[in-house]
Structures are given as C-alpha cells and as structure tokens.
C-alpha cells in the first residue's frame, strides 16, 4: 500500500491556522513563539525544495513542539476554571483547536519524514569514535610526501 503524498504547504497552513486559533484565549506567549518558529522553518522547507536540512529541522521542531505543547497544556489548562462565563465559549474553541493541533502533529511528522526520505535524507548516525579519531590523526600521506623529498 502506497502512502498518499501530502503537500508540505498544506501541513504548514493547517498547523498555522490551528496555532492561531489555539493562541486566542488561554495559552502563554511561549506556546505561540515555539509553534510559529517551527512553522517558519516549515516555510523555509517549502521555499528550498531540495534542502534536506530544512525538512529535517522542520521535523525535529515538530517533534519538540509536541513535547512542549503537552507541557503547556499541563501547566496552563487548569486556569480555565477562572474563565468568565462570557469567555468560556472562546476558551473551549481555543482549547479544542490547540488540542487538535497537538493530535495532528504526529501524523504531520510522519508525512514530513516521508518528504525527508524523498529528498534524499537518511537516518544514519555514526557514533564510532575510534574510526573518526583514527581518520583525523592519520598523517601517513603528509609525512611521506614531506619526508620523502631530498634537499
């Protein structure tokens, strides 16, 4: 079964709209700054169609904002008990959109990861320190070229 292609523009637009609606009533400024910063990286990924780094940074930012959104909801959600009767509907709408934004982020991360793979990105992390130290400290070619000469 083939995974449907979702446009990166659609992902950024949907998360932008849900973030704007989520910031309407009860979330702190840090929620908006974090999410809008990641969406700015998403705009960069749209503009640079061949950039693997832009998509990877957008993906990592989305994963980080999943964690920060959970923390924001855990800290600031109980403040809804103090909302005025008139503002409860706005609070409910804002909270619903922020929660929907959080629920859609793992799905978006999956599609962004597929775009990362399509652009040529690979998930390989090399922690082999012995090989990297050996390759930096090898001076055989430089020594043989320098000391092989006769003056």
PDB file of C-alpha atoms in Angstrom:
ATOM      1  CA  UNK A   1       0.000   0.000   0.000  1.00  0.00           C
ATOM      2  CA  UNK A   2       1.410   3.349  -1.031  1.00  0.00           C
ATOM      3  CA  UNK A   3       1.398   6.322   1.301  1.00  0.00           C
ATOM      4  CA  UNK A   4      -0.538   9.294  -0.103  1.00  0.00           C
ATOM      5  CA  UNK A   5       1.525  12.360  -0.891  1.00  0.00           C
ATOM      6  CA  UNK A   6       0.605  15.273   1.335  1.00  0.00           C
ATOM      7  CA  UNK A   7       1.806  18.706   0.324  1.00  0.00           C
ATOM      8  CA  UNK A   8       4.135  20.464   2.764  1.00  0.00           C
ATOM      9  CA  UNK A   9       2.218  23.690   2.151  1.00  0.00           C
ATOM     10  CA  UNK A  10      -0.978  22.053   3.403  1.00  0.00           C
ATOM     11  CA  UNK A  11       0.742  20.819   6.560  1.00  0.00           C
ATOM     12  CA  UNK A  12       2.168  24.263   7.350  1.00  0.00           C
ATOM     13  CA  UNK A  13      -1.130  26.002   6.565  1.00  0.00           C
ATOM     14  CA  UNK A  14      -3.222  23.684   8.757  1.00  0.00           C
ATOM     15  CA  UNK A  15      -0.833  23.930  11.706  1.00  0.00           C
ATOM     16  CA  UNK A  16      -0.580  27.705  11.300  1.00  0.00           C
ATOM     17  CA  UNK A  17      -4.356  28.085  11.388  1.00  0.00           C
ATOM     18  CA  UNK A  18      -4.751  25.764  14.384  1.00  0.00           C
ATOM     19  CA  UNK A  19      -1.942  27.557  16.227  1.00  0.00           C
ATOM     20  CA  UNK A  20      -3.562  30.951  15.622  1.00  0.00           C
ATOM     21  CA  UNK A  21      -6.874  29.657  16.918  1.00  0.00           C
ATOM     22  CA  UNK A  22      -5.163  27.929  19.841  1.00  0.00           C
ATOM     23  CA  UNK A  23      -3.483  31.168  20.922  1.00  0.00           C
ATOM     24  CA  UNK A  24      -6.759  33.093  21.089  1.00  0.00           C
ATOM     25  CA  UNK A  25      -7.658  32.619  24.726  1.00  0.00           C
ATOM     26  CA  UNK A  26      -5.516  30.820  27.226  1.00  0.00           C
ATOM     27  CA  UNK A  27      -2.080  29.689  26.151  1.00  0.00           C
ATOM     28  CA  UNK A  28       1.021  31.718  27.025  1.00  0.00           C
ATOM     29  CA  UNK A  29       3.203  33.599  24.564  1.00  0.00           C
ATOM     30  CA  UNK A  30       5.811  30.831  24.663  1.00  0.00           C
ATOM     31  CA  UNK A  31       3.334  28.465  23.003  1.00  0.00           C
ATOM     32  CA  UNK A  32       2.923  30.841  20.080  1.00  0.00           C
ATOM     33  CA  UNK A  33       6.634  31.600  19.767  1.00  0.00           C
ATOM     34  CA  UNK A  34       7.585  27.924  19.741  1.00  0.00           C
ATOM     35  CA  UNK A  35       4.975  26.852  17.221  1.00  0.00           C
ATOM     36  CA  UNK A  36       5.318  29.851  14.906  1.00  0.00           C
ATOM     37  CA  UNK A  37       9.118  29.457  14.904  1.00  0.00           C
ATOM     38  CA  UNK A  38       8.782  25.855  13.764  1.00  0.00           C
ATOM     39  CA  UNK A  39       6.266  26.900  11.132  1.00  0.00           C
ATOM     40  CA  UNK A  40       8.769  29.498   9.873  1.00  0.00           C
ATOM     41  CA  UNK A  41      11.232  26.641   9.371  1.00  0.00           C
ATOM     42  CA  UNK A  42       8.430  24.870   7.507  1.00  0.00           C
ATOM     43  CA  UNK A  43       8.133  27.868   5.190  1.00  0.00           C
ATOM     44  CA  UNK A  44      11.890  27.602   4.643  1.00  0.00           C
ATOM     45  CA  UNK A  45      11.424  23.911   3.755  1.00  0.00           C
ATOM     46  CA  UNK A  46       8.754  24.922   1.233  1.00  0.00           C
ATOM     47  CA  UNK A  47      10.981  27.583  -0.324  1.00  0.00           C
ATOM     48  CA  UNK A  48      14.054  25.330  -0.531  1.00  0.00           C
ATOM     49  CA  UNK A  49      12.635  22.357  -2.378  1.00  0.00           C
ATOM     50  CA  UNK A  50      15.942  20.487  -2.499  1.00  0.00           C
ATOM     51  CA  UNK A  51      17.102  21.191   1.052  1.00  0.00           C
ATOM     52  CA  UNK A  52      17.342  18.129   3.233  1.00  0.00           C
ATOM     53  CA  UNK A  53      18.361  20.238   6.221  1.00  0.00           C
ATOM     54  CA  UNK A  54      15.227  22.394   6.102  1.00  0.00           C
ATOM     55  CA  UNK A  55      12.910  19.391   6.163  1.00  0.00           C
ATOM     56  CA  UNK A  56      14.937  17.700   8.907  1.00  0.00           C
ATOM     57  CA  UNK A  57      14.877  20.835  11.054  1.00  0.00           C
ATOM     58  CA  UNK A  58      11.138  21.148  10.490  1.00  0.00           C
ATOM     59  CA  UNK A  59      10.656  17.518  11.518  1.00  0.00           C
ATOM     60  CA  UNK A  60      12.759  17.901  14.657  1.00  0.00           C
ATOM     61  CA  UNK A  61      10.956  21.128  15.504  1.00  0.00           C
ATOM     62  CA  UNK A  62       7.582  19.439  15.157  1.00  0.00           C
ATOM     63  CA  UNK A  63       8.671  16.638  17.499  1.00  0.00           C
ATOM     64  CA  UNK A  64       9.969  19.147  20.045  1.00  0.00           C
ATOM     65  CA  UNK A  65       6.750  21.163  19.911  1.00  0.00           C
ATOM     66  CA  UNK A  66       4.768  18.005  20.623  1.00  0.00           C
ATOM     67  CA  UNK A  67       6.588  17.785  23.939  1.00  0.00           C
ATOM     68  CA  UNK A  68       6.361  21.497  24.713  1.00  0.00           C
ATOM     69  CA  UNK A  69       2.655  21.588  23.841  1.00  0.00           C
ATOM     70  CA  UNK A  70       1.990  18.784  26.315  1.00  0.00           C
ATOM     71  CA  UNK A  71       3.875  20.737  28.982  1.00  0.00           C
ATOM     72  CA  UNK A  72       1.961  23.936  28.172  1.00  0.00           C
ATOM     73  CA  UNK A  73      -1.381  22.147  28.369  1.00  0.00           C
ATOM     74  CA  UNK A  74      -0.449  20.500  31.652  1.00  0.00           C
ATOM     75  CA  UNK A  75       0.604  23.763  33.263  1.00  0.00           C
ATOM     76  CA  UNK A  76      -1.952  26.218  31.886  1.00  0.00           C
ATOM     77  CA  UNK A  77      -5.138  24.192  31.341  1.00  0.00           C
ATOM     78  CA  UNK A  78      -6.427  24.418  34.947  1.00  0.00           C
ATOM     79  CA  UNK A  79      -6.660  28.192  34.526  1.00  0.00           C
ATOM     80  CA  UNK A  80      -9.884  27.587  32.603  1.00  0.00           C
ATOM     81  CA  UNK A  81     -11.800  27.290  35.901  1.00  0.00           C
ATOM     82  CA  UNK A  82     -11.333  31.005  36.393  1.00  0.00           C
ATOM     83  CA  UNK A  83     -12.650  31.989  32.975  1.00  0.00           C
ATOM     84  CA  UNK A  84     -15.640  34.309  32.934  1.00  0.00           C
ATOM     85  CA  UNK A  85     -18.967  32.962  31.754  1.00  0.00           C
ATOM     86  CA  UNK A  86     -18.796  35.108  28.632  1.00  0.00           C
ATOM     87  CA  UNK A  87     -15.327  33.880  27.698  1.00  0.00           C
ATOM     88  CA  UNK A  88     -15.991  30.176  28.150  1.00  0.00           C
ATOM     89  CA  UNK A  89     -17.007  29.591  24.557  1.00  0.00           C
ATOM     90  CA  UNK A  90     -13.854  31.276  23.286  1.00  0.00           C
ATOM     91  CA  UNK A  91     -11.817  29.224  25.748  1.00  0.00           C
ATOM     92  CA  UNK A  92     -13.433  25.966  24.627  1.00  0.00           C
ATOM     93  CA  UNK A  93     -12.856  26.771  20.969  1.00  0.00           C
ATOM     94  CA  UNK A  94      -9.247  27.788  21.595  1.00  0.00           C
ATOM     95  CA  UNK A  95      -8.536  24.736  23.728  1.00  0.00           C
ATOM     96  CA  UNK A  96     -10.144  22.446  21.171  1.00  0.00           C
ATOM     97  CA  UNK A  97      -8.077  23.856  18.311  1.00  0.00           C
ATOM     98  CA  UNK A  98      -4.845  23.652  20.345  1.00  0.00           C
ATOM     99  CA  UNK A  99      -5.585  20.035  21.260  1.00  0.00           C
ATOM    100  CA  UNK A 100      -6.486  19.207  17.650  1.00  0.00           C
ATOM    101  CA  UNK A 101      -3.188  20.793  16.592  1.00  0.00           C
ATOM    102  CA  UNK A 102      -1.358  18.545  19.044  1.00  0.00           C
ATOM    103  CA  UNK A 103      -3.211  15.432  17.854  1.00  0.00           C
ATOM    104  CA  UNK A 104      -2.392  16.161  14.194  1.00  0.00           C
ATOM    105  CA  UNK A 105       1.326  16.729  14.814  1.00  0.00           C
ATOM    106  CA  UNK A 106       2.369  13.031  14.912  1.00  0.00           C
ATOM    107  CA  UNK A 107       0.545  12.449  11.621  1.00  0.00           C
ATOM    108  CA  UNK A 108       2.245  15.503  10.140  1.00  0.00           C
ATOM    109  CA  UNK A 109       5.615  14.277  11.423  1.00  0.00           C
ATOM    110  CA  UNK A 110       5.052  11.005   9.581  1.00  0.00           C
ATOM    111  CA  UNK A 111       4.386  12.809   6.297  1.00  0.00           C
ATOM    112  CA  UNK A 112       7.284  15.228   6.800  1.00  0.00           C
ATOM    113  CA  UNK A 113       9.552  12.231   7.436  1.00  0.00           C
ATOM    114  CA  UNK A 114       8.390  10.752   4.124  1.00  0.00           C
ATOM    115  CA  UNK A 115       9.287  14.038   2.415  1.00  0.00           C
ATOM    116  CA  UNK A 116      12.678  13.937   4.113  1.00  0.00           C
ATOM    117  CA  UNK A 117      13.267  10.467   2.672  1.00  0.00           C
ATOM    118  CA  UNK A 118      12.089  11.590  -0.788  1.00  0.00           C
ATOM    119  CA  UNK A 119      14.580  14.453  -0.761  1.00  0.00           C
ATOM    120  CA  UNK A 120      17.402  12.001  -0.155  1.00  0.00           C
ATOM    121  CA  UNK A 121      17.715  12.110   3.598  1.00  0.00           C
ATOM    122  CA  UNK A 122      18.830   9.079   5.519  1.00  0.00           C
ATOM    123  CA  UNK A 123      18.618   8.218   9.149  1.00  0.00           C
ATOM    124  CA  UNK A 124      22.156   7.256   9.952  1.00  0.00           C
ATOM    125  CA  UNK A 125      24.031   8.443  12.985  1.00  0.00           C
ATOM    126  CA  UNK A 126      27.639   7.390  13.378  1.00  0.00           C
ATOM    127  CA  UNK A 127      28.945   7.291  16.928  1.00  0.00           C
ATOM    128  CA  UNK A 128      32.047   5.278  16.085  1.00  0.00           C
ATOM    129  CA  UNK A 129      34.603   7.493  17.815  1.00  0.00           C
ATOM    130  CA  UNK A 130      37.618   5.251  17.229  1.00  0.00           C
ATOM    131  CA  UNK A 131      37.280   5.389  13.451  1.00  0.00           C
ATOM    132  CA  UNK A 132      36.779   9.140  13.377  1.00  0.00           C
ATOM    133  CA  UNK A 133      39.765   9.766  15.671  1.00  0.00           C
ATOM    134  CA  UNK A 134      41.957   7.484  13.579  1.00  0.00           C
ATOM    135  CA  UNK A 135      40.974   9.208  10.360  1.00  0.00           C
ATOM    136  CA  UNK A 136      41.783  12.649  11.755  1.00  0.00           C
ATOM    137  CA  UNK A 137      45.129  11.636  13.232  1.00  0.00           C
ATOM    138  CA  UNK A 138      46.460   9.781  10.229  1.00  0.00           C
ATOM    139  CA  UNK A 139      49.400  11.687   8.801  1.00  0.00           C
ATOM    140  CA  UNK A 140      50.997   8.998   6.669  1.00  0.00           C
ATOM    141  CA  UNK A 141      50.305  10.695   3.365  1.00  0.00           C
ATOM    142  CA  UNK A 142      51.510  14.093   4.546  1.00  0.00           C
ATOM    143  CA  UNK A 143      54.595  12.655   6.250  1.00  0.00           C
ATOM    144  CA  UNK A 144      55.613  10.518   3.306  1.00  0.00           C
ATOM    145  CA  UNK A 145      55.218  13.434   0.918  1.00  0.00           C
ATOM    146  CA  UNK A 146      57.245  15.759   3.125  1.00  0.00           C
ATOM    147  CA  UNK A 147      59.949  13.400   4.389  1.00  0.00           C
ATOM    148  CA  UNK A 148      60.299  11.571   1.095  1.00  0.00           C
ATOM    149  CA  UNK A 149      61.920  14.583  -0.541  1.00  0.00           C
ATOM    150  CA  UNK A 150      65.663  15.069  -0.694  1.00  0.00           C
ATOM    151  CA  UNK A 151      67.037  18.524  -0.195  1.00  0.00           C
TER     152      UNK A 151
END
